[in-house]
XYZ file of C-alpha atoms in Angstrom:
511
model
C 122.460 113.323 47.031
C 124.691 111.403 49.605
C 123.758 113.387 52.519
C 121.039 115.810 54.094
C 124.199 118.650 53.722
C 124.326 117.873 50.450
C 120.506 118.063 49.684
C 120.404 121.281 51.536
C 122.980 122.033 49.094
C 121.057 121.031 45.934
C 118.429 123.819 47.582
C 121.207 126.613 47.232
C 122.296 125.204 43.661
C 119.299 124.343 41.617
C 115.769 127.077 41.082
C 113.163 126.167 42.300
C 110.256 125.250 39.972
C 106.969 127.247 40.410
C 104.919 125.693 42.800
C 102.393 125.639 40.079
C 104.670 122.839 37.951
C 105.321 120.891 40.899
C 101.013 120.214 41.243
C 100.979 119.984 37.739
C 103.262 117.271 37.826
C 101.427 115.392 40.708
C 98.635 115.796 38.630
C 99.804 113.904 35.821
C 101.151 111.133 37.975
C 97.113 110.573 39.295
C 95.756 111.076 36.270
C 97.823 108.725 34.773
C 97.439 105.904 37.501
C 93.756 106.473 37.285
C 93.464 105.172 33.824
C 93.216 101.595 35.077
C 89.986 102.830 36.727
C 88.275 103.866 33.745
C 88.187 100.433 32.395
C 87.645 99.016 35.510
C 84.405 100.921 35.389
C 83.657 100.283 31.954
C 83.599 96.866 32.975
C 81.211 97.031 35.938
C 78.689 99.571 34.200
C 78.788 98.337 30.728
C 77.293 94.618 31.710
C 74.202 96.618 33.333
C 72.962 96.896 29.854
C 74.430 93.964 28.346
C 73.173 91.698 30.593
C 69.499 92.512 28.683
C 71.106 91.003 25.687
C 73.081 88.239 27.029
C 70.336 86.890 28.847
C 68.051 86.750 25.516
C 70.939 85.456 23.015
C 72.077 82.928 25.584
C 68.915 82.080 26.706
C 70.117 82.297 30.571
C 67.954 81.649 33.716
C 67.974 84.178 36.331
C 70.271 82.735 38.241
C 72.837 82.392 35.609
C 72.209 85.920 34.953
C 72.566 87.111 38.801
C 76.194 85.077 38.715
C 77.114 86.544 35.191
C 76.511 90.375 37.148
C 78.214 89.596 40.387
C 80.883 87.027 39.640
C 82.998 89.783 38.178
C 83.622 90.897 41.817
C 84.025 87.586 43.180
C 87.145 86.822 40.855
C 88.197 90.621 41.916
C 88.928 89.110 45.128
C 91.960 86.907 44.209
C 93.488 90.124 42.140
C 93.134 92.396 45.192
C 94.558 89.782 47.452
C 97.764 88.733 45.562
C 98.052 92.698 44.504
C 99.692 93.930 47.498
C 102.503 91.931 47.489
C 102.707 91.784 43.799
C 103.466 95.938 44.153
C 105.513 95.535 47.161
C 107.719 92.768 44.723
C 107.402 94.578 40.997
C 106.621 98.305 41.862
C 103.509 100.377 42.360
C 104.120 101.101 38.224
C 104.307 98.112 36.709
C 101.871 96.383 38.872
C 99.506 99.066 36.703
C 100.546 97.599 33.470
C 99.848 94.204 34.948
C 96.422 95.075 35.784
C 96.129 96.269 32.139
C 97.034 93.025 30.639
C 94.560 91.842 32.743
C 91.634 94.074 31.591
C 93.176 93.594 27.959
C 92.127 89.958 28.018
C 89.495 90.419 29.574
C 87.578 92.098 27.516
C 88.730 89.921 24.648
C 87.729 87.205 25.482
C 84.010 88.545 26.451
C 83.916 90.094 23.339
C 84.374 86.698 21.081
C 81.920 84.503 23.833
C 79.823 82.183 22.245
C 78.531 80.760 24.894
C 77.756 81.272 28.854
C 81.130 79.077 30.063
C 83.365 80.736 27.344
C 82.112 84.600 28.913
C 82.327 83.535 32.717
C 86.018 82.833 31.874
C 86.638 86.487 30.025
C 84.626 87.470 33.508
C 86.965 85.863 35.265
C 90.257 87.705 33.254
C 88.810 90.766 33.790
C 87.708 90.439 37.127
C 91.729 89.830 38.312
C 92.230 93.044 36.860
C 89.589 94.860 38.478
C 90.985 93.422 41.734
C 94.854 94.674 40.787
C 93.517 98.185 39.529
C 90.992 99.090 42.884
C 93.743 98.269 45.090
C 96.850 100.140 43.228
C 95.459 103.040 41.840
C 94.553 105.055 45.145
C 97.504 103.943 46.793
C 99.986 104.874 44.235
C 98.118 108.333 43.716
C 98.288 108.335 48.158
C 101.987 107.940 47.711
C 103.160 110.324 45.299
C 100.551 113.456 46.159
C 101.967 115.750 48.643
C 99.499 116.184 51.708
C 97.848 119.588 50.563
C 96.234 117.807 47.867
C 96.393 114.170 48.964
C 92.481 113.965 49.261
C 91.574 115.316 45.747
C 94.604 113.699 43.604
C 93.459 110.209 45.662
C 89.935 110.777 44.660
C 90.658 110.368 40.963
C 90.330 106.703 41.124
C 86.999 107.093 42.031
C 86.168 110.019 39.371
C 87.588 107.676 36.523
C 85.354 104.508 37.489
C 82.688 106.717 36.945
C 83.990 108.396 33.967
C 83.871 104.503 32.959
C 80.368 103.323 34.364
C 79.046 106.496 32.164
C 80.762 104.981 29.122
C 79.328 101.659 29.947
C 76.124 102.991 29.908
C 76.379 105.156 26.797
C 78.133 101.695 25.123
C 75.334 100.030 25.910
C 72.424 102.787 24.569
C 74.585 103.161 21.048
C 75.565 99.395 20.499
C 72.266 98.260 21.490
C 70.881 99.531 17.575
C 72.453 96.674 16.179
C 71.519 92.929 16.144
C 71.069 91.452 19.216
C 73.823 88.878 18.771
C 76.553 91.583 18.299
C 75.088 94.230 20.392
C 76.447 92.836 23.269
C 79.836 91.801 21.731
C 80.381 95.255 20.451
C 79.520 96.202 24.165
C 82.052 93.844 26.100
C 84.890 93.407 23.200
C 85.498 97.226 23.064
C 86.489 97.538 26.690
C 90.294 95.935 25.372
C 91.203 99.452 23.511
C 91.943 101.892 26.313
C 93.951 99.018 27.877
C 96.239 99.883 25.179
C 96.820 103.457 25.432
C 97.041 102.547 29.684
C 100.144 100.292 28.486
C 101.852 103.881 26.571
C 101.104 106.174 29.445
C 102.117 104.232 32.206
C 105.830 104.586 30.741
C 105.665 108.349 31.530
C 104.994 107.904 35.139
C 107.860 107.575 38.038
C 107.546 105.028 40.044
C 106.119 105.685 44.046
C 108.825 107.239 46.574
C 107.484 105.499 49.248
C 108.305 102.123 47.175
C 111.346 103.474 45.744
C 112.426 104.212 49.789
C 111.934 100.306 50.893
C 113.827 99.429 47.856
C 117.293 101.618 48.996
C 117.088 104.425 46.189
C 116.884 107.312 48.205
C 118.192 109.602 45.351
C 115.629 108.434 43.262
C 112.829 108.905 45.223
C 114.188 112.707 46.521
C 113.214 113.199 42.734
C 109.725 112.358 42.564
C 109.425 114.181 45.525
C 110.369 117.404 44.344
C 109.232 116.969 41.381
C 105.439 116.382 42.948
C 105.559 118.108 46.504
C 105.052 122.405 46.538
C 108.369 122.956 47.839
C 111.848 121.752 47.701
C 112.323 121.481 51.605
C 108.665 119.874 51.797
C 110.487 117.088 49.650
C 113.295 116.539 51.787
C 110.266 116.531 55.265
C 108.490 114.004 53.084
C 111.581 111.786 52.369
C 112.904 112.146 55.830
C 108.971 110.594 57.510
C 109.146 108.335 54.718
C 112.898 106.957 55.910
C 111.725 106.801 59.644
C 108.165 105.328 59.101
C 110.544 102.659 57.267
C 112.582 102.350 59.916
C 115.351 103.555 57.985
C 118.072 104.997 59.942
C 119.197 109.341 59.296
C 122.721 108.777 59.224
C 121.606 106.403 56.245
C 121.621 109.258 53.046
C 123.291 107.470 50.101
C 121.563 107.610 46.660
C 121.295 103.569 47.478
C 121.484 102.045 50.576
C 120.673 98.433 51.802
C 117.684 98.479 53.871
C 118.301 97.245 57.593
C 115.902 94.699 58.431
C 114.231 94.580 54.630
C 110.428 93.369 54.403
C 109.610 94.475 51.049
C 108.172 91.159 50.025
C 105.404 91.446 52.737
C 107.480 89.233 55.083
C 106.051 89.871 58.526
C 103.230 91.951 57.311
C 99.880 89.931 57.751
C 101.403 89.040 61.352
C 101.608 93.410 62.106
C 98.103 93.232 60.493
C 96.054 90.754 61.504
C 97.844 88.430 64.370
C 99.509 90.975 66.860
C 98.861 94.704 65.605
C 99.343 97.162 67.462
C 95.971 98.729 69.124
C 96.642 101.574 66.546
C 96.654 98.943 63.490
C 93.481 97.519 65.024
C 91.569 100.430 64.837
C 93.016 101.412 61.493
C 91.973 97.996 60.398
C 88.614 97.411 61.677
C 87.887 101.589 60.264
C 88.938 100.471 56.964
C 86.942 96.911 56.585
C 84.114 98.987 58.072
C 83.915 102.022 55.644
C 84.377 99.231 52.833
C 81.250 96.790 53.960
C 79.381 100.116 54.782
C 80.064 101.549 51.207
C 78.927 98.352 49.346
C 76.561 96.903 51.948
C 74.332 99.844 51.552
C 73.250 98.602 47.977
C 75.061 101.367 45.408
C 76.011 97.902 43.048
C 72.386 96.910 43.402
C 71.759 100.289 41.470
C 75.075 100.121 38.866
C 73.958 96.879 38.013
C 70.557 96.805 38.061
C 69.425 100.249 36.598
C 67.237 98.958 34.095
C 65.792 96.304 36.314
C 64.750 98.331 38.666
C 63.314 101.219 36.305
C 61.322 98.801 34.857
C 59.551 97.832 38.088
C 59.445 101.591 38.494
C 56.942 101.598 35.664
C 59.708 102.149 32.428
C 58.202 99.464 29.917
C 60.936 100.186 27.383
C 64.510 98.626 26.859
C 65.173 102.116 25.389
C 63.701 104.499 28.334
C 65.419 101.977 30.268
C 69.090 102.719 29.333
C 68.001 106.327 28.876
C 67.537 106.377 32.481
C 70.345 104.268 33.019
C 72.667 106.723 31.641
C 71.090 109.519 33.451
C 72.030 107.575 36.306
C 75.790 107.652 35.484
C 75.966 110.980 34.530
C 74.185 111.956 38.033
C 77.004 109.834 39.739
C 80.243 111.121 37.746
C 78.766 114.708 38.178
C 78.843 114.640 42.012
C 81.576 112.525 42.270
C 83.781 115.549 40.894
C 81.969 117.650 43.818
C 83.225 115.099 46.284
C 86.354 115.526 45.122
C 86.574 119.138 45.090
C 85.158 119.422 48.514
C 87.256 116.448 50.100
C 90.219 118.625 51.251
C 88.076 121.586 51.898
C 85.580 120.418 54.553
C 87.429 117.204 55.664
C 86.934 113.031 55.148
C 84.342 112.720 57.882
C 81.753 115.580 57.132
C 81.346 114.095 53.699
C 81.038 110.934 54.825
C 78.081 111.655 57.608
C 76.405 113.888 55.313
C 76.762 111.315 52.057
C 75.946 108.342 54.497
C 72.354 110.385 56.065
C 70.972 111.017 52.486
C 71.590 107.857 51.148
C 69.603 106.864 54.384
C 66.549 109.100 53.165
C 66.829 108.366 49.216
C 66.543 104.632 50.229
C 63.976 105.050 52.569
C 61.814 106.834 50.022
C 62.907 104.516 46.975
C 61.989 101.642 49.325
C 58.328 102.783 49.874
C 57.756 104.523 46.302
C 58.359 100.819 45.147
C 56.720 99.054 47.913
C 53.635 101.647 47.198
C 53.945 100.404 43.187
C 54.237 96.684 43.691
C 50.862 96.484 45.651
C 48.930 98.291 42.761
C 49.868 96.166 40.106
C 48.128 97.157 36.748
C 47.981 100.937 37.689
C 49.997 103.767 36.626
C 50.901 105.659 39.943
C 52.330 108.723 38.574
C 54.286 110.551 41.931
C 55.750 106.796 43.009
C 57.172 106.023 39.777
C 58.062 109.941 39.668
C 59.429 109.290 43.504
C 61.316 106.314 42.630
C 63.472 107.848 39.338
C 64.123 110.528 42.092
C 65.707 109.115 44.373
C 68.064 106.598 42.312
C 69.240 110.107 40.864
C 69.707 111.209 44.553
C 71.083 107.900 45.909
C 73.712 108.004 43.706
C 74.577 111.811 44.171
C 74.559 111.435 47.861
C 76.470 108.265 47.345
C 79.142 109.875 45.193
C 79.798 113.213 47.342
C 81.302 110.822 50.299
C 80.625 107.386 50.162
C 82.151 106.617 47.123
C 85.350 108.656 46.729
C 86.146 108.717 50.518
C 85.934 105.094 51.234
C 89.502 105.337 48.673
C 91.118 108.639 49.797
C 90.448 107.334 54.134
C 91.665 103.755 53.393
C 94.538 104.627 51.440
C 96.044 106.599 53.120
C 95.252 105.719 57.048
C 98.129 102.934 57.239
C 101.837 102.782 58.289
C 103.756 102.802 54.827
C 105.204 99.087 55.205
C 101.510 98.112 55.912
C 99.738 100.198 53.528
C 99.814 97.771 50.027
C 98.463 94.683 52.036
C 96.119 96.986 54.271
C 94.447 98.432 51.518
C 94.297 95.168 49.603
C 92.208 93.855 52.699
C 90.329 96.365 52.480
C 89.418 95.861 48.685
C 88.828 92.314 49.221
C 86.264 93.186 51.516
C 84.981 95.343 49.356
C 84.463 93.268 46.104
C 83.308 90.043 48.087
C 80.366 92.480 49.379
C 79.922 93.744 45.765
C 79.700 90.364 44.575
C 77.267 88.813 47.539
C 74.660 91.895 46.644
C 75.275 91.737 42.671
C 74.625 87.740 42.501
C 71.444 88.081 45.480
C 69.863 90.834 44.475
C 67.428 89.387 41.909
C 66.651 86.669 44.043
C 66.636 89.149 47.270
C 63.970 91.380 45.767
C 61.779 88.116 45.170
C 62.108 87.034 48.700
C 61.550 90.738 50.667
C 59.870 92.346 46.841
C 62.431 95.048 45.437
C 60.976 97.934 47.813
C 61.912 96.090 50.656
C 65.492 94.935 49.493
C 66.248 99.115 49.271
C 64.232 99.355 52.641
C 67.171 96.769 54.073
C 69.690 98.957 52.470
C 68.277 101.866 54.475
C 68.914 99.904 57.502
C 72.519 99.102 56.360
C 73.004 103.108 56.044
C 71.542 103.539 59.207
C 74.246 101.323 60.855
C 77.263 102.834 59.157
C 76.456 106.454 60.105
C 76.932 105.500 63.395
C 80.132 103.719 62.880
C 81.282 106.432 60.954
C 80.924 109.022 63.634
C 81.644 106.809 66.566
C 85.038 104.910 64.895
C 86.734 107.260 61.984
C 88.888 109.916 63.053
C 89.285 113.405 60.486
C 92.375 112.884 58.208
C 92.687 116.211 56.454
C 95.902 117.902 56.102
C 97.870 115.229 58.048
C 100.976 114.104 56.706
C 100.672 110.103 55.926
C 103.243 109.313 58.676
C 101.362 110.536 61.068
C 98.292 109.382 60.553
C 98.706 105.984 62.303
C 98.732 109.058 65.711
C 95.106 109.802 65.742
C 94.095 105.821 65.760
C 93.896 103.601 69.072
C 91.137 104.788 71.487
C 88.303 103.590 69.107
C 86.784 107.133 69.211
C 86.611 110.223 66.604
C 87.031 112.391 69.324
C 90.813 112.394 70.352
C 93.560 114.762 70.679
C 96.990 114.827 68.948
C 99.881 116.090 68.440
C 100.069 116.692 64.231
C 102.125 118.466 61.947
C 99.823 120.216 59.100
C 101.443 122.257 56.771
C 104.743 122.631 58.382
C 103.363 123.609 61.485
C 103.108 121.382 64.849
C 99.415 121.824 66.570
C 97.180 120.478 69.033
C 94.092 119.390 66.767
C 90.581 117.579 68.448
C 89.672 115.098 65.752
């Protein structure tokens, strides 16, 4: 492939596979990358129940139990922030594997604890991991999926750390039958296995295009292309935005070139980003920090975490109901998280957000009052609150997982220029975890202060807020090709007309 003749040529030559092959392959590729997110998840939803344990075997004080929860996403922080230029250095691939060494340790080292300093540092392996694997995942799935399918192959991320906060849960009902000293071992030390089998299957994945592009191998990533967009000429489209978003020249079509002007290393990137962007970049930014606070602000790691606290104020007096519960939770959340995901490229980003954002507005409303109703009648057994309150967790966390939750991934991953996109997103993760920390270590000590009805009644408020941002700030996405995306950002509104290609096809869209 040394010229666009030539790869017009290699059109003539070679048949075409069935477009059918071409998604499968795609597939793969975000299946694949999405394994880091099931043990990611594991990890978040399997200390919900292990925490019970821990905090009787260790004898820990609240406090130490509220940091043991939330520190996890603290230490996330300093993976998600090195993680962007780690991919831009190493690859999207092996930056993967990385975060599975990571996870590996991890959960090693939590799993042979034997006391509270020796599992805050597993917590702390682990939690580099988690901050590598939320911020690499749904960009290299944004990267390789051709637009058609961009939302639902980038929502697998999302899918798989619930696929894992289900297994955490279920860990924690089985392993919970033995002793209470190795209950909780079992629990943590088990996470390490699928890290494994992440190492093996990363090897059959190809490494991003978009990467592969700022690197000079143009010939290598025309191949992924074909091999993951529907057609052979949308391959050569995709590689051709890819080249100019890079600023790569079109007379420039050797198998490897050296890139004018080369910034793979994030040179010159947080300047674009946060020092002089463009008005564009701003608004891309400040949408992407905003869906992130909005998604974690709103309390949904008060509820992963907390499950079987908060069931037991709901009137659940055993450790066994409570974990019961707990996994009914998960399965209510991995359920409609596949619905999301179904729907995302059907009825568009911002529909699912506004309707995902309004009922988690209700659901906390009424689990905010149910509980406030229950914790001024102590001693009595209120049947329709504590029936009101199991309700709407289990609708919290559906309404939460239709947009919320796999959005917030598919919009921010794919709403930045390409040479912005790994440190953008990393931001944006940041953000994300340090919020998911701050409620995860505060929340015990948040429902003393305001009593646990009126921590979820603040959480309403916080849903309240980010509906509006959502449909003031966040233009529709769908079926834009991720070059020209960074077109319908820079007048701060939803509402604005552009010029788009969608499906091969140049229109006049209001978004």
């Amino acid at each position: 492939m040394s010229s666009s003749g030539e790869q017009q040529g290699v059109v003539v030559a070679e048949p075409e596979p069935p477009r059918g092959n071409r998604n499968r392959f795609a597939f793969a590729c975000a299946i694949l990358a999405s394994m880091t997110s099931i043990i990611l998840g594991y990890d978040i939803g399997v200390i919900s129940g292990a925490a019970i344990f821990i905090k009787d075997d260790l004898k820990l004080s609240d406090v130490q139990l509220e940091i043991l929860m939330g520190i996890l996403n603290i230490y996330s922080i300093i993976g998600s922030g090195v993680a962007g230029r780690t991919s831009d250095w190493i690859g999207r691939r092996y930056t993967i594997v990385l975060a599975g060494a990571f996870f590996f340790c991890g959960a090693i080292l939590m799993g042979f604890a034997t006391n509270y300093p020796f599992i805050m540092v597993g917590r702390f392996v682990a939690g580099i991991g988690v901050g590598y694997a939320m911020m690499i995942a749904p960009v290299y799935t944004a990267e390789v999926a051709p637009a058609s399918s961009r939302g639902f192959l980038s929502s697998f991320p999302e899918i798989f750390i619930n696929i894992g906060i289900l297994l955490g849960y279920v860990s924690n009902y089985f392993f919970s039958k033995l002793p209470e000293h190795l209950g909780w071992r079992f629990m943590l030390g088990i996470g390490a296995i699928p890290s494994v089998f992440l190492a093996i299957g990363v090897l059959a994945m190809p490494e991003s295009p978009r990467w592969l592009v700022l690197q000079g191998r143009i010939g290598d990533a025309f191949k992924v292309l074909d091999k993951t967009s529907n057609t052979k000429e949308e391959a050569i489209s995709r590689l051709n935005d890819i080249k100019r978003a890079a600023g790569i020249p079109d007379d420039m079509t050797d198998d490897v070139i050296v890139v004018p002007n080369k910034k793979t290393a994030g040179k010159g990137v947080w300047k674009d980003l946060l020092v002089r962007p463009t008005p564009s970049v701003r608004h891309i930014l400040i949408a992407c920090l905003g869906i992130h606070l909005a998604q974690q602000a709103s309390g949904i790691d008060a509820v992963v975490l907390y499950s079987p606290t908060i069931f037991s104020k709901a009137g659940l007096r055993s450790k066994n109901d409570q974990l019961l519960a707990t996994v009914a939770v998960g399965v209510v959340k991995t359920l409609f998280i596949v619905v999301g995901t179904c729907v995302v490229d059907r009825f568009g980003r911002r529909a699912l957000l506004l309707t995902s954002m309004g009922g988690m507005f209700i659901s906390l409303t009424l689990l905010g009052t149910s509980l406030t109703v229950i914790d001024r009648n102590p001693g009595q057994t209120i049947k329709w609150a504590i029936g009101l309150s199991v309700t709407t967790v289990m609708s919290f966390v559906a309404t939460f997982s239709i947009g919320a939750g796999p959005v917030t991934w598919v919009y921010c991953s794919e709403i930045f220029p390409v040479r912005l996109r790994a440190q953008g997103v990393s931001l944006g993760v940041m953000l994300n975890r340090l919020m998911s920390g701050i409620i995860g270590m505060t929340f015990l000590s948040l429902s003393k202060g305001l009593t646990i009805g009126g921590a979820f009644l603040l959480f309403a408020g916080v849903a309240a807020i980010a509906w509006v941002f959502f449909f003031t700030f966040l233009p529709e996405t769908r079926g834009v090709p991720l070059e020209e995306i960074e077109s319908l950002f820079g007048s701060y509104s939803a509402n604005k007309k552009n010029n788009v290609t969608i499906k091969g096809k140049e229109v006049v869209d209001e978004l």
